[in-house]
Amino acid sequence: MRSHPPKVLIYSHDSFGLGHLRRCRAIAHSLVGEFEDMSVLILSGSPIIGSFEFRSRVDFVRIPGVIKLRNGEYTPLSLRLNIDHTLAIRASIIEHTAKVFDPDIFIVDKEPLGLRGEVLPTLEALKDTHTRLVLGLRDVMDDAEILQQEWDRKNVYPALQDLYDEIWVYGPEGLCNPVEGVKLPEGVTDKLRYTGYLRRELPDDADQVPTPEPFEGAPYILVTPGGGGDGVEMVDWVMSAYESRRHPLFPALIILGPFMPAASVAEFTERAQHLRDVEIIRFTPQIEPYLDRATAIVGMGGYNTFCEILSFDKPTLMVPRVVPRREQAIRAARAEESGLLTVLPIDLYPDPVRMADALAILPKATRPSAAGVENLLRGLDLVGDRVTDILSDKPDSVLPFGPPKEHADMDDQDGDSDEAEAVNF
């Protein structure tokens, strides 16, 4: 065991949406809760990271934000610089932070090389030091063919094979495999370690009832499109069901998310004023108390929403998106097959009758716990166990932050599939 307090650095590339940030925050909070002297630093481009509260010994470095345009290109979020200049600044901040912070573990969320390769220099510099390099993947990445094309284009395989020590999959083995169908270099699948989903808990001040309490304490359905940037259709569909008055329905509390387009926020807010059983909240960084009090949940099927559904054990209707990624649709289909929830395909939008029928039976639907799926929510516990193992293997004398390591040319990789079985924590 190292003699000085342990440190973990987490990289989250996302500038738009809440998924990556909330996943990294959950891991950070769990780690400082388990290790009394640990410090965790999060590198993030999220423009709203400052809206969230962080536990003692968790902090963040905000790197310049970027957004992805409809044509797939990136542009700076605020700075009047070209994207290459912005990415160079981000890469420099990431590498310099890692050098000064000198982490025991460096966790990269989802993107093996970071946004446009910005993490690669840091990975190369850390490889020959004491730092353990970990890639964290959600349970589902995308359709296998699309993911294969993306990773081929980005040329991530040398990093997976030569730089990363471990690949953590934030889900249980057997339900989803994020690299299923992807041809990987030899030895990469041996690095996979399944954790289970990341359990979500009520915040420490959960005894403070949200003000005002929705519907004066009456049961309600919580509708959450996550960050909201791609949730306009789902919210419109739910509101149309309440406007149609086909069935008596439980009241609906809709939390739009911080990235919902302003025009849609205004429209939904105005429509809700004419519905006595629909309330709108623009955004809250503490959604857990609302989830805990809800009778049922309607969501799109992003990773974090799915973890929340399982953690608070609520009957759930999932309306997954299918573009630009099929991630949510794949996760929703696997979950429905396992008896965890019900799916309403977005292809049926905007039929209000279909939505109203689904909402009417939702509160009496089966809870996820009744499905009996094993190892669903042990993710944070098993991440903590693995961190303990890593730290206990560290020598007291450590190598300095070294120069980039020489690697074989990416074109030399044969790309053959590795058939070895992944291991659990």
Tab-separated table of C-alpha atoms in Angstrom:
chain	number	residue	atom	x	y	z
A	1	MET	CA	0.000	0.000	0.000
A	2	ARG	CA	1.331	3.417	-0.891
A	3	SER	CA	2.247	5.615	2.034
A	4	HIS	CA	0.681	8.834	0.726
A	5	PRO	CA	-3.078	9.484	0.308
A	6	PRO	CA	-4.434	7.908	-2.896
A	7	LYS	CA	-5.600	10.001	-5.835
A	8	VAL	CA	-7.918	9.205	-8.740
A	9	LEU	CA	-8.245	11.313	-11.881
A	10	ILE	CA	-11.372	10.907	-14.025
A	11	TYR	CA	-11.779	12.274	-17.541
A	12	SER	CA	-15.257	13.013	-18.945
A	13	HIS	CA	-15.205	14.467	-22.452
A	14	ASP	CA	-18.877	15.383	-22.709
A	15	SER	CA	-19.830	19.018	-23.227
A	16	PHE	CA	-23.493	18.359	-24.009
A	17	GLY	CA	-25.697	16.146	-21.910
A	18	LEU	CA	-25.546	14.834	-18.368
A	19	GLY	CA	-24.672	11.161	-18.805
A	20	HIS	CA	-20.897	11.165	-18.592
A	21	LEU	CA	-20.724	13.791	-15.871
A	22	ARG	CA	-23.255	12.104	-13.603
A	23	ARG	CA	-21.613	8.701	-14.029
A	24	CYS	CA	-18.198	10.091	-13.149
A	25	ARG	CA	-19.620	12.008	-10.201
A	26	ALA	CA	-21.298	8.870	-8.836
A	27	ILE	CA	-18.014	6.960	-9.002
A	28	ALA	CA	-16.091	9.827	-7.389
A	29	HIS	CA	-18.551	10.176	-4.518
A	30	SER	CA	-18.523	6.441	-3.872
A	31	LEU	CA	-14.719	6.312	-3.785
A	32	VAL	CA	-14.257	9.163	-1.303
A	33	GLY	CA	-16.969	7.596	0.814
A	34	GLU	CA	-15.028	4.329	0.959
A	35	PHE	CA	-11.492	5.715	1.230
A	36	GLU	CA	-11.257	8.325	3.977
A	37	ASP	CA	-8.050	9.913	2.671
A	38	MET	CA	-8.679	9.673	-1.085
A	39	SER	CA	-8.943	12.683	-3.409
A	40	VAL	CA	-10.754	12.506	-6.754
A	41	LEU	CA	-10.398	15.103	-9.491
A	42	ILE	CA	-12.764	15.199	-12.493
A	43	LEU	CA	-11.753	16.694	-15.828
A	44	SER	CA	-14.876	17.789	-17.693
A	45	GLY	CA	-16.032	20.051	-20.491
A	46	SER	CA	-19.591	20.209	-19.168
A	47	PRO	CA	-20.900	23.798	-19.019
A	48	ILE	CA	-23.107	22.943	-16.030
A	49	ILE	CA	-20.665	21.006	-13.860
A	50	GLY	CA	-20.679	23.931	-11.422
A	51	SER	CA	-24.415	23.408	-10.832
A	52	PHE	CA	-23.753	20.147	-9.031
A	53	GLU	CA	-22.645	19.733	-5.444
A	54	PHE	CA	-19.586	17.613	-4.788
A	55	ARG	CA	-18.567	15.810	-1.649
A	56	SER	CA	-15.486	16.762	0.294
A	57	ARG	CA	-12.301	15.593	-1.439
A	58	VAL	CA	-13.972	15.635	-4.877
A	59	ASP	CA	-13.241	18.563	-7.162
A	60	PHE	CA	-13.232	19.304	-10.871
A	61	VAL	CA	-11.222	21.054	-13.557
A	62	ARG	CA	-13.411	22.641	-16.207
A	63	ILE	CA	-11.807	22.425	-19.639
A	64	PRO	CA	-13.119	24.624	-22.499
A	65	GLY	CA	-16.401	23.261	-23.781
A	66	VAL	CA	-17.224	22.120	-27.291
A	67	ILE	CA	-20.492	21.109	-28.929
A	68	LYS	CA	-21.247	18.721	-31.752
A	69	LEU	CA	-23.074	20.198	-34.725
A	70	ARG	CA	-25.728	18.413	-36.744
A	71	ASN	CA	-23.172	17.662	-39.472
A	72	GLY	CA	-21.034	15.787	-36.952
A	73	GLU	CA	-18.359	18.455	-36.660
A	74	TYR	CA	-17.315	20.048	-33.358
A	75	THR	CA	-17.166	23.739	-32.539
A	76	PRO	CA	-16.150	25.641	-29.384
A	77	LEU	CA	-19.016	26.218	-26.981
A	78	SER	CA	-18.036	29.748	-25.917
A	79	LEU	CA	-14.556	30.666	-27.113
A	80	ARG	CA	-14.121	32.458	-30.422
A	81	LEU	CA	-11.384	30.098	-31.524
A	82	ASN	CA	-11.195	27.430	-34.185
A	83	ILE	CA	-11.807	23.885	-33.007
A	84	ASP	CA	-8.181	22.776	-33.421
A	85	HIS	CA	-6.977	25.599	-31.176
A	86	THR	CA	-9.631	24.753	-28.590
A	87	LEU	CA	-8.743	21.052	-28.634
A	88	ALA	CA	-5.062	21.896	-28.244
A	89	ILE	CA	-5.889	23.910	-25.116
A	90	ARG	CA	-8.009	21.066	-23.744
A	91	ALA	CA	-5.274	18.484	-24.392
A	92	SER	CA	-2.672	20.698	-22.716
A	93	ILE	CA	-4.845	21.189	-19.611
A	94	ILE	CA	-5.534	17.456	-19.393
A	95	GLU	CA	-1.875	16.461	-19.644
A	96	HIS	CA	-0.607	19.188	-17.302
A	97	THR	CA	-3.294	18.365	-14.715
A	98	ALA	CA	-2.331	14.697	-14.809
A	99	LYS	CA	1.345	15.582	-14.426
A	100	VAL	CA	0.781	17.760	-11.372
A	101	PHE	CA	-1.970	15.662	-9.769
A	102	ASP	CA	0.023	12.447	-10.278
A	103	PRO	CA	-2.917	10.032	-9.860
A	104	ASP	CA	-2.745	6.422	-8.764
A	105	ILE	CA	-5.582	5.623	-11.172
A	106	PHE	CA	-6.650	7.470	-14.318
A	107	ILE	CA	-10.187	6.573	-15.478
A	108	VAL	CA	-11.243	7.639	-18.978
A	109	ASP	CA	-14.994	7.609	-19.518
A	110	LYS	CA	-16.256	5.979	-22.733
A	111	GLU	CA	-13.964	7.560	-25.359
A	112	PRO	CA	-10.704	5.539	-25.470
A	113	LEU	CA	-8.687	8.438	-26.900
A	114	GLY	CA	-10.844	11.266	-25.601
A	115	LEU	CA	-12.469	13.847	-27.849
A	116	ARG	CA	-10.594	13.903	-31.156
A	117	GLY	CA	-7.651	12.116	-29.529
A	118	GLU	CA	-7.049	14.728	-26.836
A	119	VAL	CA	-6.298	12.160	-24.101
A	120	LEU	CA	-3.772	10.121	-26.081
A	121	PRO	CA	-0.697	12.199	-25.086
A	122	THR	CA	-1.667	11.868	-21.414
A	123	LEU	CA	-2.164	8.108	-21.708
A	124	GLU	CA	1.235	7.744	-23.362
A	125	ALA	CA	2.918	9.882	-20.717
A	126	LEU	CA	1.323	7.998	-17.832
A	127	LYS	CA	1.890	4.502	-19.201
A	128	ASP	CA	5.380	4.052	-17.763
A	129	THR	CA	4.549	5.535	-14.356
A	130	HIS	CA	2.825	4.044	-11.329
A	131	THR	CA	-0.597	5.181	-12.621
A	132	ARG	CA	-3.112	2.461	-13.495
A	133	LEU	CA	-4.896	3.320	-16.751
A	134	VAL	CA	-8.565	2.350	-16.890
A	135	LEU	CA	-11.159	2.749	-19.632
A	136	GLY	CA	-14.720	2.837	-18.299
A	137	LEU	CA	-17.478	1.727	-20.675
A	138	ARG	CA	-21.205	1.847	-20.157
A	139	ASP	CA	-23.112	-1.412	-20.657
A	140	VAL	CA	-24.086	-0.541	-24.245
A	141	MET	CA	-22.059	1.584	-26.630
A	142	ASP	CA	-23.917	1.300	-29.940
A	143	ASP	CA	-24.855	-1.121	-32.670
A	144	ALA	CA	-21.811	-3.365	-33.183
A	145	GLU	CA	-21.347	-2.449	-36.844
A	146	ILE	CA	-21.525	1.277	-36.111
A	147	LEU	CA	-19.143	0.974	-33.148
A	148	GLN	CA	-16.716	-1.039	-35.263
A	149	GLN	CA	-16.732	1.666	-37.934
A	150	GLU	CA	-16.271	4.409	-35.333
A	151	TRP	CA	-13.366	2.687	-33.604
A	152	ASP	CA	-11.802	1.841	-36.965
A	153	ARG	CA	-11.996	5.490	-37.988
A	154	LYS	CA	-10.588	6.731	-34.680
A	155	ASN	CA	-7.962	3.966	-34.618
A	156	VAL	CA	-8.425	3.210	-30.938
A	157	TYR	CA	-7.100	-0.364	-30.965
A	158	PRO	CA	-3.435	0.324	-30.139
A	159	ALA	CA	-4.553	2.226	-27.039
A	160	LEU	CA	-6.875	-0.604	-26.010
A	161	GLN	CA	-4.104	-3.138	-26.486
A	162	ASP	CA	-0.982	-1.279	-25.373
A	163	LEU	CA	-1.993	1.615	-23.104
A	164	TYR	CA	-4.983	0.618	-21.023
A	165	ASP	CA	-4.393	-1.778	-18.160
A	166	GLU	CA	-8.072	-2.533	-17.558
A	167	ILE	CA	-11.482	-1.932	-19.126
A	168	TRP	CA	-14.362	-1.625	-16.678
A	169	VAL	CA	-17.868	-2.313	-17.962
A	170	TYR	CA	-20.472	-0.573	-15.823
A	171	GLY	CA	-23.052	-3.328	-16.057
A	172	PRO	CA	-23.522	-7.013	-15.148
A	173	GLU	CA	-22.089	-9.704	-17.368
A	174	GLY	CA	-24.775	-11.522	-19.319
A	175	LEU	CA	-27.232	-8.668	-19.779
A	176	CYS	CA	-25.226	-6.497	-22.180
A	177	ASN	CA	-21.749	-6.621	-23.699
A	178	PRO	CA	-20.563	-3.246	-25.040
A	179	VAL	CA	-18.031	-4.782	-27.447
A	180	GLU	CA	-20.132	-7.715	-28.624
A	181	GLY	CA	-19.550	-8.213	-32.333
A	182	VAL	CA	-16.538	-5.887	-32.464
A	183	LYS	CA	-13.250	-7.346	-33.744
A	184	LEU	CA	-10.639	-6.525	-31.124
A	185	PRO	CA	-6.883	-7.097	-31.018
A	186	GLU	CA	-5.521	-10.043	-29.078
A	187	GLY	CA	-5.724	-9.669	-25.316
A	188	VAL	CA	-8.201	-6.788	-25.175
A	189	THR	CA	-11.191	-8.833	-24.016
A	190	ASP	CA	-9.014	-10.221	-21.216
A	191	LYS	CA	-8.986	-6.692	-19.779
A	192	LEU	CA	-12.789	-6.499	-19.462
A	193	ARG	CA	-14.135	-6.440	-15.907
A	194	TYR	CA	-17.903	-6.288	-15.364
A	195	THR	CA	-19.083	-4.344	-12.342
A	196	GLY	CA	-22.864	-4.262	-12.402
A	197	TYR	CA	-24.812	-1.007	-12.680
A	198	LEU	CA	-23.916	2.005	-10.552
A	199	ARG	CA	-26.429	2.323	-7.733
A	200	ARG	CA	-27.847	5.777	-7.034
A	201	GLU	CA	-28.700	6.932	-3.528
A	202	LEU	CA	-30.657	9.763	-2.004
A	203	PRO	CA	-28.433	12.766	-1.238
A	204	ASP	CA	-27.395	13.426	2.339
A	205	ASP	CA	-30.044	16.158	2.685
A	206	ALA	CA	-32.839	14.014	1.226
A	207	ASP	CA	-34.964	14.608	4.302
A	208	GLN	CA	-35.548	18.093	2.958
A	209	VAL	CA	-38.695	17.721	0.846
A	210	PRO	CA	-38.423	19.434	-2.564
A	211	THR	CA	-40.170	22.809	-2.488
A	212	PRO	CA	-42.850	23.015	-3.595
A	213	GLU	CA	-43.706	19.335	-3.220
A	214	PRO	CA	-45.348	18.111	-6.449
A	215	PHE	CA	-49.139	17.781	-6.383
A	216	GLU	CA	-49.286	18.372	-2.619
A	217	GLY	CA	-47.956	14.912	-1.859
A	218	ALA	CA	-50.277	12.991	-4.198
A	219	PRO	CA	-48.798	10.058	-6.195
A	220	TYR	CA	-47.295	11.043	-9.522
A	221	ILE	CA	-45.426	9.739	-12.553
A	222	LEU	CA	-41.971	11.239	-13.081
A	223	VAL	CA	-41.068	11.982	-16.693
A	224	THR	CA	-37.376	12.542	-17.375
A	225	PRO	CA	-35.645	12.992	-20.732
A	226	GLY	CA	-32.249	13.193	-18.995
A	227	GLY	CA	-30.336	16.236	-20.207
A	228	GLY	CA	-33.286	17.056	-22.465
A	229	GLY	CA	-31.356	17.907	-25.601
A	230	ASP	CA	-32.930	15.040	-27.527
A	231	GLY	CA	-36.091	14.542	-25.468
A	232	VAL	CA	-38.534	16.888	-27.185
A	233	GLU	CA	-40.505	14.148	-28.918
A	234	MET	CA	-40.920	12.064	-25.764
A	235	VAL	CA	-42.114	15.007	-23.674
A	236	ASP	CA	-44.480	16.136	-26.425
A	237	TRP	CA	-45.871	12.611	-26.633
A	238	VAL	CA	-46.536	12.430	-22.902
A	239	MET	CA	-48.187	15.845	-22.824
A	240	SER	CA	-50.376	14.897	-25.804
A	241	ALA	CA	-51.612	11.890	-23.844
A	242	TYR	CA	-52.682	14.135	-20.951
A	243	GLU	CA	-54.301	16.579	-23.353
A	244	SER	CA	-56.277	13.768	-25.000
A	245	ARG	CA	-57.922	12.744	-21.688
A	246	ARG	CA	-58.434	9.189	-22.889
A	247	HIS	CA	-57.926	7.690	-19.411
A	248	PRO	CA	-57.752	8.935	-15.838
A	249	LEU	CA	-54.021	9.217	-15.286
A	250	PHE	CA	-51.752	9.789	-12.322
A	251	PRO	CA	-50.384	13.352	-12.373
A	252	ALA	CA	-47.127	13.824	-14.280
A	253	LEU	CA	-44.074	15.737	-13.085
A	254	ILE	CA	-41.860	16.496	-16.090
A	255	ILE	CA	-38.235	17.532	-15.497
A	256	LEU	CA	-37.120	18.906	-18.852
A	257	GLY	CA	-33.341	18.957	-18.382
A	258	PRO	CA	-30.830	21.776	-18.824
A	259	PHE	CA	-30.226	21.154	-22.535
A	260	MET	CA	-33.844	21.179	-23.679
A	261	PRO	CA	-34.123	23.808	-26.476
A	262	ALA	CA	-35.468	27.114	-25.160
A	263	ALA	CA	-38.357	27.192	-27.643
A	264	SER	CA	-39.495	23.734	-26.505
A	265	VAL	CA	-39.212	24.722	-22.845
A	266	ALA	CA	-41.474	27.705	-23.480
A	267	GLU	CA	-43.978	25.600	-25.414
A	268	PHE	CA	-44.190	22.823	-22.825
A	269	THR	CA	-44.452	25.297	-19.962
A	270	GLU	CA	-47.346	27.071	-21.663
A	271	ARG	CA	-49.154	23.808	-22.401
A	272	ALA	CA	-48.721	22.629	-18.815
A	273	GLN	CA	-50.521	25.745	-17.564
A	274	HIS	CA	-53.688	24.341	-19.139
A	275	LEU	CA	-53.298	20.918	-17.527
A	276	ARG	CA	-54.150	20.598	-13.845
A	277	ASP	CA	-52.301	17.275	-13.569
A	278	VAL	CA	-49.002	18.184	-15.259
A	279	GLU	CA	-46.186	20.165	-13.656
A	280	ILE	CA	-42.923	21.263	-15.252
A	281	ILE	CA	-39.506	21.652	-13.651
A	282	ARG	CA	-36.790	23.098	-15.881
A	283	PHE	CA	-33.827	21.402	-14.209
A	284	THR	CA	-32.625	20.157	-10.860
A	285	PRO	CA	-29.167	18.774	-10.060
A	286	GLN	CA	-30.807	16.617	-7.379
A	287	ILE	CA	-33.383	14.478	-9.150
A	288	GLU	CA	-33.114	11.601	-6.668
A	289	PRO	CA	-35.750	12.820	-4.164
A	290	TYR	CA	-38.274	13.156	-6.995
A	291	LEU	CA	-37.433	9.658	-8.217
A	292	ASP	CA	-37.820	8.282	-4.716
A	293	ARG	CA	-41.288	9.798	-4.279
A	294	ALA	CA	-42.544	8.917	-7.758
A	295	THR	CA	-45.008	6.088	-8.325
A	296	ALA	CA	-43.563	5.255	-11.745
A	297	ILE	CA	-41.046	6.627	-14.249
A	298	VAL	CA	-41.093	7.467	-17.939
A	299	GLY	CA	-37.638	7.874	-19.461
A	300	MET	CA	-35.699	7.603	-22.683
A	301	GLY	CA	-33.288	4.899	-21.638
A	302	GLY	CA	-29.942	6.607	-21.168
A	303	TYR	CA	-27.456	4.884	-18.896
A	304	ASN	CA	-27.981	7.121	-15.864
A	305	THR	CA	-31.757	7.048	-16.068
A	306	PHE	CA	-31.578	3.266	-16.257
A	307	CYS	CA	-29.402	3.119	-13.134
A	308	GLU	CA	-31.902	5.362	-11.346
A	309	ILE	CA	-34.833	3.182	-12.417
A	310	LEU	CA	-33.141	0.112	-10.990
A	311	SER	CA	-31.915	1.869	-7.844
A	312	PHE	CA	-35.299	3.282	-6.854
A	313	ASP	CA	-37.134	0.193	-8.129
A	314	LYS	CA	-39.967	1.944	-9.952
A	315	PRO	CA	-42.291	0.585	-12.658
A	316	THR	CA	-40.910	2.104	-15.827
A	317	LEU	CA	-41.961	2.946	-19.360
A	318	MET	CA	-38.949	3.478	-21.593
A	319	VAL	CA	-39.147	5.452	-24.847
A	320	PRO	CA	-35.646	5.077	-26.282
A	321	ARG	CA	-34.192	7.205	-29.037
A	322	VAL	CA	-32.781	5.455	-32.106
A	323	VAL	CA	-30.606	8.246	-33.545
A	324	PRO	CA	-27.793	9.199	-33.646
A	325	ARG	CA	-26.976	6.035	-31.667
A	326	ARG	CA	-28.989	2.881	-31.043
A	327	GLU	CA	-27.552	2.594	-27.531
A	328	GLN	CA	-30.830	3.372	-25.754
A	329	ALA	CA	-32.882	1.093	-27.989
A	330	ILE	CA	-30.495	-1.825	-27.433
A	331	ARG	CA	-30.477	-1.307	-23.658
A	332	ALA	CA	-34.274	-0.983	-23.565
A	333	ALA	CA	-34.803	-4.142	-25.603
A	334	ARG	CA	-32.483	-6.183	-23.370
A	335	ALA	CA	-34.144	-4.779	-20.253
A	336	GLU	CA	-37.632	-5.582	-21.527
A	337	GLU	CA	-36.554	-9.121	-22.441
A	338	SER	CA	-35.315	-9.512	-18.864
A	339	GLY	CA	-38.610	-8.286	-17.405
A	340	LEU	CA	-37.177	-5.086	-15.954
A	341	LEU	CA	-39.470	-2.588	-17.694
A	342	THR	CA	-41.798	-1.872	-20.631
A	343	VAL	CA	-40.801	-0.265	-23.918
A	344	LEU	CA	-42.881	2.021	-26.128
A	345	PRO	CA	-41.046	2.432	-29.468
A	346	ILE	CA	-40.527	5.999	-30.622
A	347	ASP	CA	-41.685	4.823	-34.066
A	348	LEU	CA	-45.259	5.009	-32.727
A	349	TYR	CA	-44.939	8.719	-31.963
A	350	PRO	CA	-47.052	10.911	-31.982
A	351	ASP	CA	-50.068	8.630	-31.410
A	352	PRO	CA	-51.535	9.976	-28.107
A	353	VAL	CA	-53.760	6.920	-27.689
A	354	ARG	CA	-50.771	4.580	-27.505
A	355	MET	CA	-49.071	6.754	-24.914
A	356	ALA	CA	-52.230	7.234	-22.859
A	357	ASP	CA	-52.860	3.488	-22.789
A	358	ALA	CA	-49.289	2.852	-21.657
A	359	LEU	CA	-49.436	5.520	-18.941
A	360	ALA	CA	-52.737	4.202	-17.612
A	361	ILE	CA	-51.338	0.753	-16.787
A	362	LEU	CA	-47.838	1.886	-15.827
A	363	PRO	CA	-48.338	2.488	-12.056
A	364	LYS	CA	-49.489	-1.110	-11.592
A	365	ALA	CA	-46.662	-2.602	-13.655
A	366	THR	CA	-44.052	-4.898	-12.132
A	367	ARG	CA	-41.064	-3.352	-10.376
A	368	PRO	CA	-37.585	-4.157	-11.752
A	369	SER	CA	-36.627	-6.101	-8.602
A	370	ALA	CA	-39.293	-8.682	-9.397
A	371	ALA	CA	-37.344	-9.787	-12.485
A	372	GLY	CA	-34.725	-11.463	-10.304
A	373	VAL	CA	-31.730	-10.427	-12.411
A	374	GLU	CA	-28.519	-11.073	-10.479
A	375	ASN	CA	-25.733	-8.588	-9.796
A	376	LEU	CA	-27.663	-5.614	-11.105
A	377	LEU	CA	-26.499	-2.850	-8.785
A	378	ARG	CA	-23.135	-3.838	-7.336
A	379	GLY	CA	-21.164	-1.553	-9.620
A	380	LEU	CA	-19.928	1.001	-7.101
A	381	ASP	CA	-19.093	-1.665	-4.545
A	382	LEU	CA	-17.070	-3.673	-7.034
A	383	VAL	CA	-15.330	-0.576	-8.379
A	384	GLY	CA	-14.304	0.173	-4.799
A	385	ASP	CA	-13.053	-3.391	-4.341
A	386	ARG	CA	-11.000	-3.154	-7.511
A	387	VAL	CA	-9.519	0.204	-6.484
A	388	THR	CA	-8.516	-1.379	-3.170
A	389	ASP	CA	-6.736	-4.170	-5.039
A	390	ILE	CA	-4.945	-1.724	-7.337
A	391	LEU	CA	-3.773	0.480	-4.494
A	392	SER	CA	-2.556	-2.473	-2.457
A	393	ASP	CA	-0.349	-3.589	-5.349
A	394	LYS	CA	1.413	-0.228	-5.648
A	395	PRO	CA	5.085	-0.005	-4.583
A	396	ASP	CA	6.126	2.787	-2.236
A	397	SER	CA	8.637	4.093	-4.751
A	398	VAL	CA	6.998	5.298	-7.933
A	399	LEU	CA	8.220	6.303	-11.337
A	400	PRO	CA	7.944	9.956	-12.353
A	401	PHE	CA	5.587	11.255	-15.010
A	402	GLY	CA	7.545	9.988	-18.012
A	403	PRO	CA	7.845	10.813	-21.698
A	404	PRO	CA	5.436	9.346	-24.278
A	405	LYS	CA	5.996	5.681	-24.869
A	406	GLU	CA	6.895	4.378	-28.313
A	407	HIS	CA	4.075	2.347	-29.853
A	408	ALA	CA	3.717	0.300	-32.977
A	409	ASP	CA	2.060	2.014	-35.894
A	410	MET	CA	-1.704	1.671	-35.652
A	411	ASP	CA	-1.828	0.277	-39.188
A	412	ASP	CA	0.219	-2.752	-38.065
A	413	GLN	CA	-2.598	-4.134	-35.900
A	414	ASP	CA	-4.246	-7.203	-37.415
A	415	GLY	CA	-7.630	-6.563	-35.766
A	416	ASP	CA	-8.288	-10.261	-35.143
A	417	SER	CA	-11.054	-10.995	-32.669
A	418	ASP	CA	-10.010	-12.270	-29.250
A	419	GLU	CA	-12.292	-15.045	-28.116
A	420	ALA	CA	-11.115	-15.171	-24.497
A	421	GLU	CA	-13.829	-14.740	-21.887
A	422	ALA	CA	-14.075	-11.519	-19.922
A	423	VAL	CA	-13.585	-11.674	-16.171
A	424	ASN	CA	-15.753	-10.332	-13.383
A	425	PHE	CA	-14.430	-8.251	-10.501
